[in-house]
PDB file of C-alpha atoms in Angstrom:
ATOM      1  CA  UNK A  27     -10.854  14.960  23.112  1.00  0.00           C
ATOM      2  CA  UNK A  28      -8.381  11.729  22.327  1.00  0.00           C
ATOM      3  CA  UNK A  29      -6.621  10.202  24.718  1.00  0.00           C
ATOM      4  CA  UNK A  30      -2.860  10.579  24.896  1.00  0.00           C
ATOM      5  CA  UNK A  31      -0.474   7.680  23.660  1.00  0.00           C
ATOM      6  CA  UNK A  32       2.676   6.327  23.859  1.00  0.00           C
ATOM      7  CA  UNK A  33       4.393   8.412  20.979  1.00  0.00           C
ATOM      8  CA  UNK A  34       8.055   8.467  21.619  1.00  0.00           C
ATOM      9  CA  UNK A  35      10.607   5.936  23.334  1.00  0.00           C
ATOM     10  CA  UNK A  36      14.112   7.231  24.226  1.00  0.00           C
ATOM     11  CA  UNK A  37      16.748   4.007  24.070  1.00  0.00           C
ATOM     12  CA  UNK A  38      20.283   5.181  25.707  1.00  0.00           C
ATOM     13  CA  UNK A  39      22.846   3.062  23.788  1.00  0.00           C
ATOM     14  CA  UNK A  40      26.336   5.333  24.266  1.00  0.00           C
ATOM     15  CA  UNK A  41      27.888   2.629  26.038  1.00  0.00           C
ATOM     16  CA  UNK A  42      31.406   1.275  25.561  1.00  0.00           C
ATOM     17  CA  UNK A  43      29.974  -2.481  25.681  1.00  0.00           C
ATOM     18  CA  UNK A  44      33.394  -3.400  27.595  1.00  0.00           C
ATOM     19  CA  UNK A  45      32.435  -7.490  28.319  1.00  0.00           C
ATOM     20  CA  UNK A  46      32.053  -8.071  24.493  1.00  0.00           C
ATOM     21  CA  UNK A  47      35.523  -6.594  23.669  1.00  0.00           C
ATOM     22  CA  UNK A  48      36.615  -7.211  20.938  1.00  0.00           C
ATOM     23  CA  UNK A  49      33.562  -7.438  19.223  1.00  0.00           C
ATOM     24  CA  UNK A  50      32.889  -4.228  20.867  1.00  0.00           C
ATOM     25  CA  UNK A  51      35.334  -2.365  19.178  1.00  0.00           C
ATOM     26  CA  UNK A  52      34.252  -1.300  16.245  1.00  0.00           C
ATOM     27  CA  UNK A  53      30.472  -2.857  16.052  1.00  0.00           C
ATOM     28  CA  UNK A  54      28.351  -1.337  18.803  1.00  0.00           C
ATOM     29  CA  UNK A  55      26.897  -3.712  20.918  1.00  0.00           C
ATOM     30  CA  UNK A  56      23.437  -3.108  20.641  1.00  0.00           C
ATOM     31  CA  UNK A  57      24.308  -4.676  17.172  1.00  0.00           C
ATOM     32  CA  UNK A  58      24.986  -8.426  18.554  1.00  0.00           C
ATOM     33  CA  UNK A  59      22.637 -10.422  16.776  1.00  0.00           C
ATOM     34  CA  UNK A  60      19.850 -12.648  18.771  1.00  0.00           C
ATOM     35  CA  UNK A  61      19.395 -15.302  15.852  1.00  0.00           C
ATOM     36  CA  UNK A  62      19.807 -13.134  12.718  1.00  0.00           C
ATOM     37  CA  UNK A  63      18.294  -9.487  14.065  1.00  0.00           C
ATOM     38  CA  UNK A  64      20.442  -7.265  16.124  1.00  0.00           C
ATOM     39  CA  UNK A  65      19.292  -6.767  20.046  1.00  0.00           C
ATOM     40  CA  UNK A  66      18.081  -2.725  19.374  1.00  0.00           C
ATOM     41  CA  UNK A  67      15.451  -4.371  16.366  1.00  0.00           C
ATOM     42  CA  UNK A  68      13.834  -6.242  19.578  1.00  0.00           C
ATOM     43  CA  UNK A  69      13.411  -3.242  21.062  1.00  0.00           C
ATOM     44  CA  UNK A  70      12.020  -1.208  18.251  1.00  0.00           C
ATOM     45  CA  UNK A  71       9.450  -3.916  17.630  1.00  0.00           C
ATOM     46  CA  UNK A  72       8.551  -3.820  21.464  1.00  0.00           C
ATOM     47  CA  UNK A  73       8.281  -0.143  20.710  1.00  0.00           C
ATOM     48  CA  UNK A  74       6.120   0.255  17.600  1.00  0.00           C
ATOM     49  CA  UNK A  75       4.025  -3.089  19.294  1.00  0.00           C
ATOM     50  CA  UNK A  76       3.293  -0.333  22.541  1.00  0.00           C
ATOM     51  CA  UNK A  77       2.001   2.445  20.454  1.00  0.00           C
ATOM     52  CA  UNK A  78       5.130   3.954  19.960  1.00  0.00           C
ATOM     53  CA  UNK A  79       5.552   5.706  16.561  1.00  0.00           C
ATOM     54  CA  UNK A  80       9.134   7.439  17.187  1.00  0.00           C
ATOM     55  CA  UNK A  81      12.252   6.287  18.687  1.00  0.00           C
ATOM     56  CA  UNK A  82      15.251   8.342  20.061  1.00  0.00           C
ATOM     57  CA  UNK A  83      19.327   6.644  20.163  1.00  0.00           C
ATOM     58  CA  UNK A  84      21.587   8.168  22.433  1.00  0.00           C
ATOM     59  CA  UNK A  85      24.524   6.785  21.121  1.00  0.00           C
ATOM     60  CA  UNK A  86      28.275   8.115  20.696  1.00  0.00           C
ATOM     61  CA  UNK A  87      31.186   8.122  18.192  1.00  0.00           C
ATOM     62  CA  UNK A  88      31.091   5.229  16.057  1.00  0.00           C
ATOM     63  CA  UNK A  89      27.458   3.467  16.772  1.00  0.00           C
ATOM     64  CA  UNK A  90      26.278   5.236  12.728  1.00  0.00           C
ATOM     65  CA  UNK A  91      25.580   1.471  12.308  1.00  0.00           C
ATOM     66  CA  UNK A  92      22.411   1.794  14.802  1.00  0.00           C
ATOM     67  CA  UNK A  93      20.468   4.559  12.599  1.00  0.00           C
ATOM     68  CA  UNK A  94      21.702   2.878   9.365  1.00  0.00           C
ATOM     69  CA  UNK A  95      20.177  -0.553  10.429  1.00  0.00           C
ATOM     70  CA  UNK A  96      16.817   1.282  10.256  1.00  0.00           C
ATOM     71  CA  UNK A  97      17.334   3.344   7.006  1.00  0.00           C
ATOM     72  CA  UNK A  98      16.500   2.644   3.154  1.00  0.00           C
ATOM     73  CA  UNK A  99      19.789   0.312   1.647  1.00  0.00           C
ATOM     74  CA  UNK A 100      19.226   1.345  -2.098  1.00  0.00           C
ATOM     75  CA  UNK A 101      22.238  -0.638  -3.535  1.00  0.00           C
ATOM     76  CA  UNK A 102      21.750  -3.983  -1.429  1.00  0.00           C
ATOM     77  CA  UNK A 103      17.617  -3.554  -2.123  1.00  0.00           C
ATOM     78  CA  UNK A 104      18.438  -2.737  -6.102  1.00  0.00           C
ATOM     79  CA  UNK A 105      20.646  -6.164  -6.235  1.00  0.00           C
ATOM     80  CA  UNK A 106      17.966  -8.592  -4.098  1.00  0.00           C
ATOM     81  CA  UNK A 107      15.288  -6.802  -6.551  1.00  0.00           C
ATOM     82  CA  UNK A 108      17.597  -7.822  -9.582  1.00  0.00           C
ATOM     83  CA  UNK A 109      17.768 -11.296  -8.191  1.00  0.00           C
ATOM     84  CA  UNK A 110      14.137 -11.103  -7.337  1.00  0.00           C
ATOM     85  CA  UNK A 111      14.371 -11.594  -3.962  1.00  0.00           C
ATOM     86  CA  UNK A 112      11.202 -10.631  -3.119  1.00  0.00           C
ATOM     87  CA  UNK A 113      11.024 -12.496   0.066  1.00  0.00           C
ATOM     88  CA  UNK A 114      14.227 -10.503   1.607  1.00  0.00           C
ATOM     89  CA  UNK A 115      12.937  -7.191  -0.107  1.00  0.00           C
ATOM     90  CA  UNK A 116       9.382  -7.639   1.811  1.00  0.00           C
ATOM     91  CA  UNK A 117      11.929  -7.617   5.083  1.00  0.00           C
ATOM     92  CA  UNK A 118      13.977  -4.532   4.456  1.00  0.00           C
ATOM     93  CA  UNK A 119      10.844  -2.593   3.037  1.00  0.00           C
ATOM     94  CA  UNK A 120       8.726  -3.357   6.847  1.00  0.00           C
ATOM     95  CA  UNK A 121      11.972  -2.205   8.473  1.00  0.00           C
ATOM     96  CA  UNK A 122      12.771   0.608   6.698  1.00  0.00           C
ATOM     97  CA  UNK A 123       9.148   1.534   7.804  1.00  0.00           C
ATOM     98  CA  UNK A 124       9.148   0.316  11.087  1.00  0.00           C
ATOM     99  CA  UNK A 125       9.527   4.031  13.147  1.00  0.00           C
ATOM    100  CA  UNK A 126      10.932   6.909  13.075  1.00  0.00           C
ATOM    101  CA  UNK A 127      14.246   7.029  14.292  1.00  0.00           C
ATOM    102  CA  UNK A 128      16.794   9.812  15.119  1.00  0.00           C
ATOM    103  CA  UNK A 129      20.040  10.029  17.163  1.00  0.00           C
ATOM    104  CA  UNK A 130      21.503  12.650  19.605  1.00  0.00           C
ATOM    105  CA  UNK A 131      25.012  11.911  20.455  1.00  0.00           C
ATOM    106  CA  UNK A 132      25.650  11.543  24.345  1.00  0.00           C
ATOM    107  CA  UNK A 133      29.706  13.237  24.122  1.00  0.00           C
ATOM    108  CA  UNK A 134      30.393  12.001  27.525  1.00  0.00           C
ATOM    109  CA  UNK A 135      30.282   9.022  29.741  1.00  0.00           C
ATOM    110  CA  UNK A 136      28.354  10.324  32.903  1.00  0.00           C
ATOM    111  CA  UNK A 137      25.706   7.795  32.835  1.00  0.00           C
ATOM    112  CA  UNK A 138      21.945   6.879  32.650  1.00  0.00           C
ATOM    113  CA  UNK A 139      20.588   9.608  33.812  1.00  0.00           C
ATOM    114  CA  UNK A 140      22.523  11.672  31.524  1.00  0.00           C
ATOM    115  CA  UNK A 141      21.893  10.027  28.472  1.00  0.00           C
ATOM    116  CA  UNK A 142      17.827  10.409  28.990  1.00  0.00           C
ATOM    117  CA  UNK A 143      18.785  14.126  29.813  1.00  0.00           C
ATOM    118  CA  UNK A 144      20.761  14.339  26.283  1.00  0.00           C
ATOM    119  CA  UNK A 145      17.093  13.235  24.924  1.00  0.00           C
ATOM    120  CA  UNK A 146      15.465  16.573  26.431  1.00  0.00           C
ATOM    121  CA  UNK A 147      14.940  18.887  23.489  1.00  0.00           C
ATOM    122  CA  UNK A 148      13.742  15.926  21.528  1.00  0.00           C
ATOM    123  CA  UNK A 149      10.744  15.323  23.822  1.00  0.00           C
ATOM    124  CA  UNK A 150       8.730  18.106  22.905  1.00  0.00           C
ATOM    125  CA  UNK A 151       7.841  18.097  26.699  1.00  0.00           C
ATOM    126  CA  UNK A 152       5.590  14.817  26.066  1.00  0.00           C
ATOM    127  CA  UNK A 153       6.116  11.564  28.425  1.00  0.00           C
ATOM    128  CA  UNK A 154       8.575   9.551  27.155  1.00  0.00           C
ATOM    129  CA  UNK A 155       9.459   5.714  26.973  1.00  0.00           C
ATOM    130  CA  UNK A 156      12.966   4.606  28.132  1.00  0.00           C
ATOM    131  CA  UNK A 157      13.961   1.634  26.514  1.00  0.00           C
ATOM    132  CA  UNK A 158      17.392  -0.024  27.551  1.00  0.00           C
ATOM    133  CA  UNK A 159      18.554  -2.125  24.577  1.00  0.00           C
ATOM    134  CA  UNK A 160      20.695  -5.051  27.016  1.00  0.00           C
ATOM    135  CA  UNK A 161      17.128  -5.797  28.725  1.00  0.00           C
ATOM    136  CA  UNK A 162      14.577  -8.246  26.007  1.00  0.00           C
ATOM    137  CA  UNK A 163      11.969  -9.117  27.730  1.00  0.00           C
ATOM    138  CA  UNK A 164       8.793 -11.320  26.477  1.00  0.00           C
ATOM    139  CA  UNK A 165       5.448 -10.950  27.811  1.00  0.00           C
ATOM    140  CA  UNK A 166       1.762 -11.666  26.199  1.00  0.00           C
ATOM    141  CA  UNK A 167       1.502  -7.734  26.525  1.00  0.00           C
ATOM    142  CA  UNK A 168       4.507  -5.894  25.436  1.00  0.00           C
ATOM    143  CA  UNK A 169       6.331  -4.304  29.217  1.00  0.00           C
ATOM    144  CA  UNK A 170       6.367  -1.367  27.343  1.00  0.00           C
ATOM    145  CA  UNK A 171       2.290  -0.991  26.879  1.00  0.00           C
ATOM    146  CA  UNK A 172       1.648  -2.242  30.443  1.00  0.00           C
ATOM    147  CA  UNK A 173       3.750   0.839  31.537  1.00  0.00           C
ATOM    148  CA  UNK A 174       1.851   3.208  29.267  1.00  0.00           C
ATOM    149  CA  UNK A 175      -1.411   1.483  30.288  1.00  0.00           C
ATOM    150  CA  UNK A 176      -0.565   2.056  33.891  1.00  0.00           C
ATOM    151  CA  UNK A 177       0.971   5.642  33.538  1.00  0.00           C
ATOM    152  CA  UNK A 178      -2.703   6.251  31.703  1.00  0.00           C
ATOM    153  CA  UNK A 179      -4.165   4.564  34.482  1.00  0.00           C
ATOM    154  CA  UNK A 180      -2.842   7.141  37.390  1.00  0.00           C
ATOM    155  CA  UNK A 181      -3.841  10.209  35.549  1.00  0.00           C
ATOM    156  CA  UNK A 182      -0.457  10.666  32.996  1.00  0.00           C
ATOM    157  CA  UNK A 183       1.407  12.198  36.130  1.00  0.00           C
ATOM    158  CA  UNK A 184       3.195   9.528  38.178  1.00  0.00           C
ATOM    159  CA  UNK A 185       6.258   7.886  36.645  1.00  0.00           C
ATOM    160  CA  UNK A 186       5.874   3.814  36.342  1.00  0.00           C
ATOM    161  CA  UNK A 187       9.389   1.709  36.475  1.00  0.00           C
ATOM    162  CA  UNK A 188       9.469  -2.030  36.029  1.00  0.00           C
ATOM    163  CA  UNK A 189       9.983  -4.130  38.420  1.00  0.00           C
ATOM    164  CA  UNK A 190      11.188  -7.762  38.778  1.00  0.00           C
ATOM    165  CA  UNK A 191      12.388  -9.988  41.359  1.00  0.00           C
ATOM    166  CA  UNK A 192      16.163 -10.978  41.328  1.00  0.00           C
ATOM    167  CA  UNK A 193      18.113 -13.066  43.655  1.00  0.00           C
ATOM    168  CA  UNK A 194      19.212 -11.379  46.796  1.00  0.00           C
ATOM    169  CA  UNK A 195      22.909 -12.276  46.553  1.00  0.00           C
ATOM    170  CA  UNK A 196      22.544  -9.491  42.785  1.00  0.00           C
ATOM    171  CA  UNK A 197      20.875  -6.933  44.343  1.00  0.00           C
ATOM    172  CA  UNK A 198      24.150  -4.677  44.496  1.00  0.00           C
ATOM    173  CA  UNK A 199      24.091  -4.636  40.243  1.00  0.00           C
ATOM    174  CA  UNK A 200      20.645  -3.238  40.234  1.00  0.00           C
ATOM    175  CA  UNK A 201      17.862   0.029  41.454  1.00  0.00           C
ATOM    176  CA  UNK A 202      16.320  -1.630  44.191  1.00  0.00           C
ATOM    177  CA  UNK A 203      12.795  -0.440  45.179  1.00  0.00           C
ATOM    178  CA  UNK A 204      10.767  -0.885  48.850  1.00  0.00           C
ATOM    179  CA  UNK A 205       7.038  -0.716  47.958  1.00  0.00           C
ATOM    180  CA  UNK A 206       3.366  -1.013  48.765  1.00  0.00           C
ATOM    181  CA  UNK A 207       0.787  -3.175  46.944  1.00  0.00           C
ATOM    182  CA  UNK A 208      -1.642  -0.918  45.128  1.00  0.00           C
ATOM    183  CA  UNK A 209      -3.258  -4.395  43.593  1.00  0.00           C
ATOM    184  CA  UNK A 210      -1.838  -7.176  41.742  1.00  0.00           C
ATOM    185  CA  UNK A 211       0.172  -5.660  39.131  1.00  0.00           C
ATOM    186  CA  UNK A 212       1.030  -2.229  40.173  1.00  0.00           C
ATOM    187  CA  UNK A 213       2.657  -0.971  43.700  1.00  0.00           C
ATOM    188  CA  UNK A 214       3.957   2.750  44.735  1.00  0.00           C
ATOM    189  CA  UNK A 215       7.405   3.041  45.559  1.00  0.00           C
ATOM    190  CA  UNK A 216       8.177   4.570  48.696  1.00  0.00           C
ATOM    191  CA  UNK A 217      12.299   3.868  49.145  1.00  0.00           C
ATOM    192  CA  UNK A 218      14.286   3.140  45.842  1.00  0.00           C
ATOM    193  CA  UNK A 219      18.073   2.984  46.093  1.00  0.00           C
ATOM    194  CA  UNK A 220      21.215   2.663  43.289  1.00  0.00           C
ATOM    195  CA  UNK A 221      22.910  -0.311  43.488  1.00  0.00           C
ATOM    196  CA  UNK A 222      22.631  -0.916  47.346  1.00  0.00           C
ATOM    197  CA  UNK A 223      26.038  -2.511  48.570  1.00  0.00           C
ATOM    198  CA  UNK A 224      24.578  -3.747  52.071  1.00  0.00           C
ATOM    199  CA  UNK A 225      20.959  -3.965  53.592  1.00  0.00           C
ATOM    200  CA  UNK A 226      19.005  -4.210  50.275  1.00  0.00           C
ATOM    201  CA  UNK A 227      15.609  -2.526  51.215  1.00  0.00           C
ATOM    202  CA  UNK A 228      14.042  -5.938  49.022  1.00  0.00           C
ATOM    203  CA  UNK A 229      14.633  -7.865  45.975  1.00  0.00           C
ATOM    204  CA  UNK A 230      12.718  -5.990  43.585  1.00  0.00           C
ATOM    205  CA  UNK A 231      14.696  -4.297  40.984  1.00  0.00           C
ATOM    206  CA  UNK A 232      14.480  -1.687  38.250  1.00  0.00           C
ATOM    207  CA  UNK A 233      14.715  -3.366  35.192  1.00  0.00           C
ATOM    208  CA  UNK A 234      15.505  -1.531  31.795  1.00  0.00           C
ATOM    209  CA  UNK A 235      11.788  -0.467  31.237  1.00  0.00           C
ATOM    210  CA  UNK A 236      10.270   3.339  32.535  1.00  0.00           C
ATOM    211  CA  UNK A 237       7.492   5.493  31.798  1.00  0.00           C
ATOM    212  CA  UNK A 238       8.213   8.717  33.070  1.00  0.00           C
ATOM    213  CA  UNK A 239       6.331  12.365  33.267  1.00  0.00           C
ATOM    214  CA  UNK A 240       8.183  15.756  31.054  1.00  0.00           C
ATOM    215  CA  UNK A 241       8.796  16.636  35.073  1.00  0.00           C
ATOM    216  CA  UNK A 242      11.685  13.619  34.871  1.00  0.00           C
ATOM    217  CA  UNK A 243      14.038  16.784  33.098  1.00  0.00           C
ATOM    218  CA  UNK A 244      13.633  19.187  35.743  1.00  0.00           C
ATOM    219  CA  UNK A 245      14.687  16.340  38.298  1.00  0.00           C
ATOM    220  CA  UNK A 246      17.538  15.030  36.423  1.00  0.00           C
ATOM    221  CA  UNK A 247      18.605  18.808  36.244  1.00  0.00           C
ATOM    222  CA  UNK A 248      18.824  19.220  39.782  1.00  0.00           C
ATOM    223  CA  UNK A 249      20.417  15.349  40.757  1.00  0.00           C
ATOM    224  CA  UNK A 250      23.888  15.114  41.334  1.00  0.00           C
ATOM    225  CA  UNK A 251      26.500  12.694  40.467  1.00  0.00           C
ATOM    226  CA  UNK A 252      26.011   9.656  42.316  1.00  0.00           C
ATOM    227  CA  UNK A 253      26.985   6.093  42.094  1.00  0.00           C
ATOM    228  CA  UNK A 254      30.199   5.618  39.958  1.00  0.00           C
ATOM    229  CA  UNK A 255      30.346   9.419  39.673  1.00  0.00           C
ATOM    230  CA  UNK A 256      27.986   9.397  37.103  1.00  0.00           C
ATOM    231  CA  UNK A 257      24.548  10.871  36.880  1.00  0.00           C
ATOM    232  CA  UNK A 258      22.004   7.709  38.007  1.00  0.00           C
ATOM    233  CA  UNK A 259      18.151   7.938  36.725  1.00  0.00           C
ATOM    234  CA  UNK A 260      17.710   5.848  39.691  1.00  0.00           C
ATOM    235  CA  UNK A 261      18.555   8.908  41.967  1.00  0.00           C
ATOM    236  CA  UNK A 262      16.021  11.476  39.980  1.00  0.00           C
ATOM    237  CA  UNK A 263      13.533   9.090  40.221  1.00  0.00           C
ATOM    238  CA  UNK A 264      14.016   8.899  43.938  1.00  0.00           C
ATOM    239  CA  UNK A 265      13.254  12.740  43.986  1.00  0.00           C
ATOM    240  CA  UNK A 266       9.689  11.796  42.283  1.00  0.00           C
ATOM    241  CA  UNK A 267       8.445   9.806  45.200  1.00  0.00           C
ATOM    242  CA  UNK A 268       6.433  12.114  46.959  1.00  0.00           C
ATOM    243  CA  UNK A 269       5.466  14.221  43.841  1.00  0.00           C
ATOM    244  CA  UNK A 270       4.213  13.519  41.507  1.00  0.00           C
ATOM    245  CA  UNK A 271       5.105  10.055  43.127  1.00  0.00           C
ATOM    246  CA  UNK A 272       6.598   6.809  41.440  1.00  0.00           C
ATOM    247  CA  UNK A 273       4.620   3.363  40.669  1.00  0.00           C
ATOM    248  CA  UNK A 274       6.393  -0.348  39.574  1.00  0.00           C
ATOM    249  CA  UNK A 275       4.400  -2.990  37.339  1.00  0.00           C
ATOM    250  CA  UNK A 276       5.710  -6.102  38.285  1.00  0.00           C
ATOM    251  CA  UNK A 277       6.719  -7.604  35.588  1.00  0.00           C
ATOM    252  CA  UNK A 278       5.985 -11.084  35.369  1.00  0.00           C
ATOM    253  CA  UNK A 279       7.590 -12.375  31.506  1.00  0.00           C
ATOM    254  CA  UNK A 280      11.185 -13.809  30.841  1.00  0.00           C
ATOM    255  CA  UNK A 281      13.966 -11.218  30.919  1.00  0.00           C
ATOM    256  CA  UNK A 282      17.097 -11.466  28.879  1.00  0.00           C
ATOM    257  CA  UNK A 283      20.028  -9.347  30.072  1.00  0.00           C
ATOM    258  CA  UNK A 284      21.598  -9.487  26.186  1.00  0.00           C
ATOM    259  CA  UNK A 285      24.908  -7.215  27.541  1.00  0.00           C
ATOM    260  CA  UNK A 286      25.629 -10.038  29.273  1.00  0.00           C
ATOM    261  CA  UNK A 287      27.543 -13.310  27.743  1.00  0.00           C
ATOM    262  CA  UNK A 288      25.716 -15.647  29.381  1.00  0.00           C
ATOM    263  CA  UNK A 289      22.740 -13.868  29.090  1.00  0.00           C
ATOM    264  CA  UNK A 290      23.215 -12.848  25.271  1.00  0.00           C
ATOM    265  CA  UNK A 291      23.721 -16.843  24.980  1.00  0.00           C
ATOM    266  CA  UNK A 292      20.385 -17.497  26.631  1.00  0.00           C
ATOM    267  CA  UNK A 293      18.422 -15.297  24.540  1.00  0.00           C
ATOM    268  CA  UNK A 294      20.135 -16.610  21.209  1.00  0.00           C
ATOM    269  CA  UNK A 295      19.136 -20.247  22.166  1.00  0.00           C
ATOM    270  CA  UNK A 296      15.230 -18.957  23.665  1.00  0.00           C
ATOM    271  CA  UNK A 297      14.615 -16.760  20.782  1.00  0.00           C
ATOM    272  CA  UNK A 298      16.211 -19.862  17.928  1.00  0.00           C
ATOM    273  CA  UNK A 299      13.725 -22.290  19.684  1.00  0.00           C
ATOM    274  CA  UNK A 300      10.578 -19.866  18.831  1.00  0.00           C
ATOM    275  CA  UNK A 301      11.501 -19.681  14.973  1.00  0.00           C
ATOM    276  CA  UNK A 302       9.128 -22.835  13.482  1.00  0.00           C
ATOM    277  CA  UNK A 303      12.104 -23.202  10.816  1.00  0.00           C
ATOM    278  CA  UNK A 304      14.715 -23.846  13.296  1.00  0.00           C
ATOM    279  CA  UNK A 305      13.518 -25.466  16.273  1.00  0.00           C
ATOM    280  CA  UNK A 306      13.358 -28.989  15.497  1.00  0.00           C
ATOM    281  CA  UNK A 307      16.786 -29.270  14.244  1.00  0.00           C
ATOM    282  CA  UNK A 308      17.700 -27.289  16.726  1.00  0.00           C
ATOM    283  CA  UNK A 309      16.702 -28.891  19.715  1.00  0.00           C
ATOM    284  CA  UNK A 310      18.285 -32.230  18.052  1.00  0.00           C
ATOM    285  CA  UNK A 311      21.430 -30.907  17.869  1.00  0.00           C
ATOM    286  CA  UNK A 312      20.878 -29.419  21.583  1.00  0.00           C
ATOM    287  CA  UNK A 313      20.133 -33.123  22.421  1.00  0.00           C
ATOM    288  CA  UNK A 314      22.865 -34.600  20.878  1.00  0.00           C
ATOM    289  CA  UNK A 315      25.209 -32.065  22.346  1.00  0.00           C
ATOM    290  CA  UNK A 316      24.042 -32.994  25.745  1.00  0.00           C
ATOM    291  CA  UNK A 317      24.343 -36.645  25.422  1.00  0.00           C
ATOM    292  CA  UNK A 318      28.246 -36.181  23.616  1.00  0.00           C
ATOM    293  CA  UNK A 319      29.277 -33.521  26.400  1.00  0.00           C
ATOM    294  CA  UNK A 320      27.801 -35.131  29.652  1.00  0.00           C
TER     295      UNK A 320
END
């Protein structure tokens, strides 16, 4: 008998995007482009690079533009093939193919936890993925397949969250977790609290990566609103601790937080410097901006 894999990844993207108003308004953020591919692309090649085959949006009104990124463009593909193109047809014929995607709208705004219940009858009752689209991270093993690899690991039972160390004085904008070492990589949570506005139990926080068990919908059933009135994951996944029980990878890549300005800005420059086409010129016109400017 085969082993399970990593078959479907849920990505909740229903938010307003409020800090890149007015960009925002109309173009979802998920959209923002790092270099010349929009942020939820990253996270569909993380996906399909983890095993992944299918790949779930929560979105809301006016995000269309997230499933049609993904779909077949006849007209723009039927003038780049009349211009032969072939290059830029190559592109839109491995995206196109990249994964299976569908969309379930999440009609209102009661948070995380919501929007991976919204993803329920999807599931099939398999173990999902959840993906959030503002966290890119890089890694010589995509996050995404160390979580699998771990949730394999423990017997397919225990959820796995990622985990990464942030400064203490941000530890009120994140899930923080208190854990035990199980070895290098991998501890079990015992304590894990929504954005903790005093007496942090540590500086390890969720970030936008989980493997989690078909028993996540039964939890997220029974959790109550929480922080911001909204429905947290972070507060079903405290339910999980004793059973089935709940595991972090630390995650030890580089972490963009792309709904973030500063962050979004980061990424664009990190991500420009990696493209063999761009780089050099780049960086001179980094240098020269530093030596003009300071």
């Amino acid at each position: 008998m085969s082993k399970p894999t990593l078959s479907k990844v849920v990505v909740p993207a229903a938010g307003l995007g409020t800090r890149f108003l007015p960009f925002s308004k109309v173009v979802p953020k998920e959209m923002l482009p790092i270099v010349d591919k929009p942020a939820v692309q990253y996270i569909a090649e993380e996906a399909v690079a983890s095993g992944a085959t299918q790949m779930l949006l929560v979105t809301s009104r006016h995000k269309e533009s997230m499933e049609d990124h993904f779909d077949l463009a006849f007209e723009l593909e039927a003038v780049l093939r009349e211009r032969k193109k072939e290059r830029e047809l190559e592109m839109l014929s491995r995206l196109s193919q990249l994964i299976s995607v569908a969309a379930v709208r999440q009609q209102q705004p009661l948070g995380l936890g919501h929007a991976v219940l919204c993803a329920k009858p999807w599931t099939g009752g398999e173990p999902i993925g959840v993906m959030l689209p503002d966290d890119l991270l890089e890694a010589p093993t995509p996050c995404m397949q160390s979580l699998w690899e771990c949730f394999a690991r423990f017997g397919y039972a225990m959820g796995v969250v990622a985990l990464m160390e942030v400064p203490w004085e941000k530890t009120h904008q994140y899930g923080i977790a208190a854990v035990e070492h199980v070895d290098e990589n991998v501890v079990r949570i015992r304590h894990i609290v929504e954005k903790p506005q005093s007496n942090p139990p540590s500086n390890l926080a969720v970030i936008g990566r989980y493997m989690l068990p078909p028993c996540i919908f039964s939890e997220l059933e029974q959790t109550g609103r929480g922080a911001g009135g909204e429905i947290q994951l972070t507060d079903a996944l405290a339910r999980m601790l004793e059973a089935p029980g709940l595991l972090g990878y630390l995650f030890k890549g580089r972490r963009f937080d792309t709904g973030d300005k500063l962050g979004f800005l980061e990424a664009n420059v990190a991500f420009a410097l990696k493209r063999p086409e761009l780089r050099a010129p780049f960086l001179a016109y980094l240098r020269q901006l530093l030596e003009t400017e300071f």
